[in-house]
PDB file of C-alpha atoms in Angstrom:
ATOM      1  CA  GLY A 135     -84.643  82.637  20.991  1.00  0.00           C
ATOM      2  CA  ILE A 136     -82.036  79.924  21.102  1.00  0.00           C
ATOM      3  CA  GLN A 137     -80.862  79.453  24.673  1.00  0.00           C
ATOM      4  CA  VAL A 138     -78.659  77.132  26.656  1.00  0.00           C
ATOM      5  CA  GLU A 139     -78.705  77.822  30.389  1.00  0.00           C
ATOM      6  CA  GLN A 140     -76.512  76.160  32.995  1.00  0.00           C
ATOM      7  CA  SER A 141     -76.805  75.957  36.742  1.00  0.00           C
ATOM      8  CA  PRO A 142     -75.315  76.532  39.183  1.00  0.00           C
ATOM      9  CA  PRO A 143     -72.813  79.081  37.844  1.00  0.00           C
ATOM     10  CA  ASP A 144     -70.325  78.239  40.589  1.00  0.00           C
ATOM     11  CA  LEU A 145     -69.883  75.173  42.750  1.00  0.00           C
ATOM     12  CA  ILE A 146     -67.379  74.444  45.513  1.00  0.00           C
ATOM     13  CA  LEU A 147     -67.022  70.871  46.715  1.00  0.00           C
ATOM     14  CA  GLN A 148     -64.930  68.962  49.175  1.00  0.00           C
ATOM     15  CA  GLU A 149     -62.971  66.120  47.633  1.00  0.00           C
ATOM     16  CA  GLY A 150     -65.078  62.963  47.625  1.00  0.00           C
ATOM     17  CA  ALA A 151     -68.432  64.728  47.356  1.00  0.00           C
ATOM     18  CA  ASN A 152     -70.973  64.141  44.587  1.00  0.00           C
ATOM     19  CA  SER A 153     -72.559  66.822  42.417  1.00  0.00           C
ATOM     20  CA  THR A 154     -75.145  67.391  39.712  1.00  0.00           C
ATOM     21  CA  LEU A 155     -74.826  70.048  37.041  1.00  0.00           C
ATOM     22  CA  ARG A 156     -77.858  71.048  35.031  1.00  0.00           C
ATOM     23  CA  CYS A 157     -78.317  72.298  31.483  1.00  0.00           C
ATOM     24  CA  ASN A 158     -81.652  73.616  30.206  1.00  0.00           C
ATOM     25  CA  PHE A 159     -82.030  74.266  26.511  1.00  0.00           C
ATOM     26  CA  SER A 160     -84.642  75.840  24.304  1.00  0.00           C
ATOM     27  CA  ASP A 161     -86.837  74.192  21.751  1.00  0.00           C
ATOM     28  CA  SER A 162     -84.570  74.294  18.737  1.00  0.00           C
ATOM     29  CA  VAL A 163     -81.407  72.943  20.376  1.00  0.00           C
ATOM     30  CA  ASN A 164     -80.401  69.322  19.915  1.00  0.00           C
ATOM     31  CA  ASN A 165     -77.363  67.003  19.810  1.00  0.00           C
ATOM     32  CA  LEU A 166     -76.227  67.966  23.276  1.00  0.00           C
ATOM     33  CA  GLN A 167     -72.591  67.703  24.317  1.00  0.00           C
ATOM     34  CA  TRP A 168     -70.822  68.161  27.651  1.00  0.00           C
ATOM     35  CA  PHE A 169     -67.268  69.513  27.853  1.00  0.00           C
ATOM     36  CA  HIS A 170     -64.738  70.101  30.602  1.00  0.00           C
ATOM     37  CA  GLN A 171     -62.454  73.084  30.169  1.00  0.00           C
ATOM     38  CA  ASN A 172     -59.225  72.464  32.011  1.00  0.00           C
ATOM     39  CA  PRO A 173     -57.112  75.212  33.636  1.00  0.00           C
ATOM     40  CA  TRP A 174     -55.089  75.534  30.428  1.00  0.00           C
ATOM     41  CA  GLY A 175     -58.199  76.301  28.425  1.00  0.00           C
ATOM     42  CA  GLN A 176     -58.582  73.115  26.428  1.00  0.00           C
ATOM     43  CA  LEU A 177     -62.094  71.758  25.956  1.00  0.00           C
ATOM     44  CA  ILE A 178     -62.246  68.046  26.632  1.00  0.00           C
ATOM     45  CA  ASN A 179     -65.204  66.102  25.278  1.00  0.00           C
ATOM     46  CA  LEU A 180     -67.053  64.338  28.081  1.00  0.00           C
ATOM     47  CA  PHE A 181     -70.265  63.147  26.474  1.00  0.00           C
ATOM     48  CA  TYR A 182     -72.146  63.390  23.224  1.00  0.00           C
ATOM     49  CA  ILE A 183     -75.639  62.743  24.543  1.00  0.00           C
ATOM     50  CA  PRO A 184     -78.623  63.817  22.442  1.00  0.00           C
ATOM     51  CA  SER A 185     -80.849  61.594  24.591  1.00  0.00           C
ATOM     52  CA  GLY A 186     -80.647  58.852  27.192  1.00  0.00           C
ATOM     53  CA  THR A 187     -77.951  58.097  29.724  1.00  0.00           C
ATOM     54  CA  LYS A 188     -74.239  57.425  29.400  1.00  0.00           C
ATOM     55  CA  GLN A 189     -71.573  56.658  31.959  1.00  0.00           C
ATOM     56  CA  ASN A 190     -67.812  57.000  31.871  1.00  0.00           C
ATOM     57  CA  GLY A 191     -66.091  56.147  35.124  1.00  0.00           C
ATOM     58  CA  ARG A 192     -67.137  58.587  37.837  1.00  0.00           C
ATOM     59  CA  LEU A 193     -69.056  60.734  35.370  1.00  0.00           C
ATOM     60  CA  SER A 194     -72.461  60.119  33.910  1.00  0.00           C
ATOM     61  CA  ALA A 195     -74.915  62.196  31.931  1.00  0.00           C
ATOM     62  CA  THR A 196     -78.610  62.058  31.198  1.00  0.00           C
ATOM     63  CA  THR A 197     -80.499  64.025  28.559  1.00  0.00           C
ATOM     64  CA  VAL A 198     -84.293  64.158  28.517  1.00  0.00           C
ATOM     65  CA  ALA A 199     -84.818  65.741  25.128  1.00  0.00           C
ATOM     66  CA  THR A 200     -88.611  65.900  25.439  1.00  0.00           C
ATOM     67  CA  GLU A 201     -88.236  68.039  28.579  1.00  0.00           C
ATOM     68  CA  ARG A 202     -85.281  70.044  27.256  1.00  0.00           C
ATOM     69  CA  TYR A 203     -82.701  69.362  29.931  1.00  0.00           C
ATOM     70  CA  SER A 204     -79.509  67.456  30.538  1.00  0.00           C
ATOM     71  CA  LEU A 205     -77.734  66.550  33.767  1.00  0.00           C
ATOM     72  CA  LEU A 206     -74.081  65.799  34.405  1.00  0.00           C
ATOM     73  CA  TYR A 207     -73.289  63.770  37.520  1.00  0.00           C
ATOM     74  CA  ILE A 208     -69.869  63.748  39.095  1.00  0.00           C
ATOM     75  CA  SER A 209     -69.345  61.196  41.830  1.00  0.00           C
ATOM     76  CA  SER A 210     -66.484  60.998  44.353  1.00  0.00           C
ATOM     77  CA  SER A 211     -65.062  64.258  43.052  1.00  0.00           C
ATOM     78  CA  GLN A 212     -61.309  64.785  42.826  1.00  0.00           C
ATOM     79  CA  THR A 213     -59.247  67.970  42.676  1.00  0.00           C
ATOM     80  CA  THR A 214     -58.514  67.198  39.023  1.00  0.00           C
ATOM     81  CA  ASP A 215     -62.241  67.598  38.293  1.00  0.00           C
ATOM     82  CA  SER A 216     -61.874  71.337  38.901  1.00  0.00           C
ATOM     83  CA  GLY A 217     -62.482  73.595  35.933  1.00  0.00           C
ATOM     84  CA  VAL A 218     -65.443  74.813  33.946  1.00  0.00           C
ATOM     85  CA  TYR A 219     -68.113  72.470  32.610  1.00  0.00           C
ATOM     86  CA  PHE A 220     -69.983  73.512  29.490  1.00  0.00           C
ATOM     87  CA  CYS A 221     -72.990  72.061  27.803  1.00  0.00           C
ATOM     88  CA  ALA A 222     -73.628  72.909  24.174  1.00  0.00           C
ATOM     89  CA  GLY A 223     -75.996  71.916  21.444  1.00  0.00           C
ATOM     90  CA  ASN A 224     -76.500  72.675  17.816  1.00  0.00           C
ATOM     91  CA  TYR A 225     -79.655  74.117  16.397  1.00  0.00           C
ATOM     92  CA  GLY A 226     -81.877  73.622  13.436  1.00  0.00           C
ATOM     93  CA  GLY A 227     -80.280  71.574  10.681  1.00  0.00           C
ATOM     94  CA  SER A 228     -76.739  72.666  11.419  1.00  0.00           C
ATOM     95  CA  GLN A 229     -73.971  70.183  12.097  1.00  0.00           C
ATOM     96  CA  GLY A 230     -71.605  71.097  14.869  1.00  0.00           C
ATOM     97  CA  ASN A 231     -72.377  74.830  15.066  1.00  0.00           C
ATOM     98  CA  LEU A 232     -72.669  74.786  18.798  1.00  0.00           C
ATOM     99  CA  ILE A 233     -74.549  77.129  21.099  1.00  0.00           C
ATOM    100  CA  PHE A 234     -72.812  77.149  24.479  1.00  0.00           C
ATOM    101  CA  GLY A 235     -74.088  77.806  27.953  1.00  0.00           C
ATOM    102  CA  LYS A 236     -72.024  80.076  30.184  1.00  0.00           C
ATOM    103  CA  GLY A 237     -70.667  77.136  32.122  1.00  0.00           C
ATOM    104  CA  THR A 238     -70.476  75.883  35.688  1.00  0.00           C
ATOM    105  CA  LYS A 239     -67.196  76.644  37.427  1.00  0.00           C
ATOM    106  CA  LEU A 240     -66.341  73.742  39.725  1.00  0.00           C
ATOM    107  CA  SER A 241     -63.714  73.967  42.445  1.00  0.00           C
ATOM    108  CA  VAL A 242     -62.868  70.772  44.322  1.00  0.00           C
ATOM    109  CA  LYS A 243     -60.966  71.369  47.546  1.00  0.00           C
ATOM    110  CA  PRO A 244     -58.625  68.738  49.050  1.00  0.00           C
TER     111      PRO A 244
ATOM    112  CA  ASP B  16     -51.668  61.125  16.720  1.00  0.00           C
ATOM    113  CA  GLY B  17     -54.939  62.371  15.300  1.00  0.00           C
ATOM    114  CA  GLY B  18     -56.087  65.726  16.490  1.00  0.00           C
ATOM    115  CA  ILE B  19     -56.528  69.431  16.030  1.00  0.00           C
ATOM    116  CA  THR B  20     -53.471  71.647  16.299  1.00  0.00           C
ATOM    117  CA  GLN B  21     -53.668  75.367  16.894  1.00  0.00           C
ATOM    118  CA  SER B  22     -50.701  77.687  16.759  1.00  0.00           C
ATOM    119  CA  PRO B  23     -49.348  79.718  18.293  1.00  0.00           C
ATOM    120  CA  LYS B  24     -50.510  79.173  21.877  1.00  0.00           C
ATOM    121  CA  TYR B  25     -49.925  82.818  22.758  1.00  0.00           C
ATOM    122  CA  LEU B  26     -49.968  85.766  20.381  1.00  0.00           C
ATOM    123  CA  PHE B  27     -49.390  89.444  20.987  1.00  0.00           C
ATOM    124  CA  ARG B  28     -50.614  91.989  18.511  1.00  0.00           C
ATOM    125  CA  LYS B  29     -50.086  95.690  18.237  1.00  0.00           C
ATOM    126  CA  GLU B  30     -53.068  97.922  17.606  1.00  0.00           C
ATOM    127  CA  GLY B  31     -53.788  98.209  13.891  1.00  0.00           C
ATOM    128  CA  GLN B  32     -52.090  94.960  12.890  1.00  0.00           C
ATOM    129  CA  ASN B  33     -53.661  91.931  11.260  1.00  0.00           C
ATOM    130  CA  VAL B  34     -52.709  88.551  12.705  1.00  0.00           C
ATOM    131  CA  THR B  35     -53.451  85.026  11.508  1.00  0.00           C
ATOM    132  CA  LEU B  36     -54.199  82.093  13.791  1.00  0.00           C
ATOM    133  CA  SER B  37     -53.487  78.633  12.462  1.00  0.00           C
ATOM    134  CA  CYS B  38     -55.738  75.574  12.801  1.00  0.00           C
ATOM    135  CA  GLU B  39     -54.847  72.188  11.292  1.00  0.00           C
ATOM    136  CA  GLN B  40     -56.637  68.858  11.713  1.00  0.00           C
ATOM    137  CA  ASN B  41     -55.732  65.324  10.631  1.00  0.00           C
ATOM    138  CA  LEU B  42     -59.032  63.734  11.626  1.00  0.00           C
ATOM    139  CA  ASN B  43     -60.387  63.826   8.053  1.00  0.00           C
ATOM    140  CA  HIS B  44     -63.295  65.926   9.296  1.00  0.00           C
ATOM    141  CA  ASP B  45     -65.264  67.880   6.733  1.00  0.00           C
ATOM    142  CA  ALA B  46     -66.418  70.740   8.936  1.00  0.00           C
ATOM    143  CA  MET B  47     -64.280  73.229  10.842  1.00  0.00           C
ATOM    144  CA  TYR B  48     -65.171  76.103  13.170  1.00  0.00           C
ATOM    145  CA  TRP B  49     -63.717  79.101  14.965  1.00  0.00           C
ATOM    146  CA  TYR B  50     -65.005  80.205  18.347  1.00  0.00           C
ATOM    147  CA  ARG B  51     -64.118  83.092  20.603  1.00  0.00           C
ATOM    148  CA  GLN B  52     -64.179  82.929  24.402  1.00  0.00           C
ATOM    149  CA  ASP B  53     -64.104  85.969  26.675  1.00  0.00           C
ATOM    150  CA  PRO B  54     -63.357  85.671  30.420  1.00  0.00           C
ATOM    151  CA  GLY B  55     -66.157  84.021  32.355  1.00  0.00           C
ATOM    152  CA  GLN B  56     -68.189  83.417  29.222  1.00  0.00           C
ATOM    153  CA  GLY B  57     -69.163  80.575  26.965  1.00  0.00           C
ATOM    154  CA  LEU B  58     -67.937  80.238  23.399  1.00  0.00           C
ATOM    155  CA  ARG B  59     -69.332  82.227  20.505  1.00  0.00           C
ATOM    156  CA  LEU B  60     -69.135  81.187  16.859  1.00  0.00           C
ATOM    157  CA  ILE B  61     -67.067  83.383  14.527  1.00  0.00           C
ATOM    158  CA  TYR B  62     -66.978  81.421  11.233  1.00  0.00           C
ATOM    159  CA  TYR B  63     -67.546  77.878  10.082  1.00  0.00           C
ATOM    160  CA  SER B  64     -66.850  75.832   6.993  1.00  0.00           C
ATOM    161  CA  GLN B  65     -68.669  72.643   5.985  1.00  0.00           C
ATOM    162  CA  ILE B  66     -66.538  71.904   2.895  1.00  0.00           C
ATOM    163  CA  VAL B  67     -63.415  73.128   1.168  1.00  0.00           C
ATOM    164  CA  ASN B  68     -63.689  76.541  -0.518  1.00  0.00           C
ATOM    165  CA  ASP B  69     -66.891  77.375   1.321  1.00  0.00           C
ATOM    166  CA  PHE B  70     -67.493  79.103   4.654  1.00  0.00           C
ATOM    167  CA  GLN B  71     -70.237  81.016   6.468  1.00  0.00           C
ATOM    168  CA  LYS B  72     -70.333  83.770   9.048  1.00  0.00           C
ATOM    169  CA  GLY B  73     -71.223  82.908  12.594  1.00  0.00           C
ATOM    170  CA  ASP B  74     -72.663  85.170  15.249  1.00  0.00           C
ATOM    171  CA  ILE B  75     -69.653  87.496  15.624  1.00  0.00           C
ATOM    172  CA  ALA B  76     -67.865  87.541  12.248  1.00  0.00           C
ATOM    173  CA  GLU B  77     -67.226  91.285  12.037  1.00  0.00           C
ATOM    174  CA  GLY B  78     -63.496  92.064  11.997  1.00  0.00           C
ATOM    175  CA  TYR B  79     -62.496  88.482  11.151  1.00  0.00           C
ATOM    176  CA  SER B  80     -61.768  86.625   7.918  1.00  0.00           C
ATOM    177  CA  VAL B  81     -61.107  82.971   7.061  1.00  0.00           C
ATOM    178  CA  SER B  82     -60.122  80.747   4.170  1.00  0.00           C
ATOM    179  CA  ARG B  83     -60.585  77.034   3.507  1.00  0.00           C
ATOM    180  CA  GLU B  84     -58.283  76.047   0.670  1.00  0.00           C
ATOM    181  CA  LYS B  85     -57.518  72.607   2.094  1.00  0.00           C
ATOM    182  CA  LYS B  86     -59.647  70.178   4.062  1.00  0.00           C
ATOM    183  CA  GLU B  87     -57.038  70.057   6.839  1.00  0.00           C
ATOM    184  CA  SER B  88     -56.597  73.789   7.357  1.00  0.00           C
ATOM    185  CA  PHE B  89     -58.852  76.654   8.443  1.00  0.00           C
ATOM    186  CA  PRO B  90     -56.825  79.779   9.327  1.00  0.00           C
ATOM    187  CA  LEU B  91     -58.450  82.758  11.015  1.00  0.00           C
ATOM    188  CA  THR B  92     -57.275  86.325  10.417  1.00  0.00           C
ATOM    189  CA  VAL B  93     -58.059  88.898  13.072  1.00  0.00           C
ATOM    190  CA  THR B  94     -58.071  92.196  11.223  1.00  0.00           C
ATOM    191  CA  SER B  95     -57.499  95.718  12.483  1.00  0.00           C
ATOM    192  CA  ALA B  96     -61.258  96.237  12.114  1.00  0.00           C
ATOM    193  CA  GLN B  97     -61.907  93.958  15.100  1.00  0.00           C
ATOM    194  CA  LYS B  98     -62.385  96.479  17.892  1.00  0.00           C
ATOM    195  CA  ASN B  99     -61.724  94.212  20.861  1.00  0.00           C
ATOM    196  CA  PRO B 100     -59.625  91.258  19.718  1.00  0.00           C
ATOM    197  CA  THR B 101     -58.130  90.262  23.070  1.00  0.00           C
ATOM    198  CA  ALA B 102     -59.676  86.844  23.760  1.00  0.00           C
ATOM    199  CA  PHE B 103     -59.116  83.093  23.736  1.00  0.00           C
ATOM    200  CA  TYR B 104     -59.712  81.560  20.301  1.00  0.00           C
ATOM    201  CA  LEU B 105     -60.686  77.927  19.853  1.00  0.00           C
ATOM    202  CA  CYS B 106     -60.817  75.949  16.630  1.00  0.00           C
ATOM    203  CA  ALA B 107     -62.987  72.864  16.272  1.00  0.00           C
ATOM    204  CA  SER B 108     -63.785  70.223  13.693  1.00  0.00           C
ATOM    205  CA  SER B 109     -66.576  67.692  13.230  1.00  0.00           C
ATOM    206  CA  ARG B 110     -67.717  64.970  10.856  1.00  0.00           C
ATOM    207  CA  GLY B 111     -71.212  64.740  12.285  1.00  0.00           C
ATOM    208  CA  PRO B 112     -72.874  66.691  15.059  1.00  0.00           C
ATOM    209  CA  GLU B 113     -70.097  65.996  17.593  1.00  0.00           C
ATOM    210  CA  ALA B 114     -67.365  68.634  17.685  1.00  0.00           C
ATOM    211  CA  PHE B 115     -63.775  68.336  18.918  1.00  0.00           C
ATOM    212  CA  PHE B 116     -61.548  71.230  19.902  1.00  0.00           C
ATOM    213  CA  GLY B 117     -57.939  72.293  19.644  1.00  0.00           C
ATOM    214  CA  GLN B 118     -55.964  73.683  22.577  1.00  0.00           C
ATOM    215  CA  GLY B 119     -56.664  77.310  21.754  1.00  0.00           C
ATOM    216  CA  THR B 120     -54.717  80.488  21.023  1.00  0.00           C
ATOM    217  CA  ARG B 121     -54.666  83.328  23.535  1.00  0.00           C
ATOM    218  CA  LEU B 122     -54.484  86.646  21.680  1.00  0.00           C
ATOM    219  CA  THR B 123     -53.558  89.842  23.491  1.00  0.00           C
ATOM    220  CA  VAL B 124     -53.482  93.325  22.001  1.00  0.00           C
ATOM    221  CA  VAL B 125     -50.623  95.429  23.358  1.00  0.00           C
TER     222      VAL B 125
END
């Protein structure tokens, strides 16, 4: 079936550390996106990354579509990076109907 | 400012009542979506609409209804038939495969 799996489920970091979050997705999932859900619940778009690599400040993401995975890198983490990180992709011919993973809960300690 | 506005932020409902959650966007996006999030979980699709006056059920449509009379607006009604309506509800819109989200409505049944 259609699956989006994220790892690790929980991650605790000291401020300044680097981390890698992983998203594995099944055959029919494409148009991958990464989101950060802040403590107030809002989903912030981080990357739209169906393939290749993108960077935005301390964050970067890589999707290898042929191998069905995507990675989100956070460098020099800050306490404001805390929250839940979701990857999601749409399936088949749909536009924007996203299948979400269960998320990685990141806690950055000062 | 362009964006997606959901209201109210918090909503309390008595058992047996219908309530309507508002979602408005001024991004000129064609497609709009409603998702539900339960604690510790990813988002699940309730309904989506690709064009005005047309909408389709998502994975968990039972107990919900929607309308799409205007491009900018996609209200969600949580009916008394929804057995467990307490959740965080997120509205999204997209013009292509990339989706953007509102700030959410937290619904609690009392």
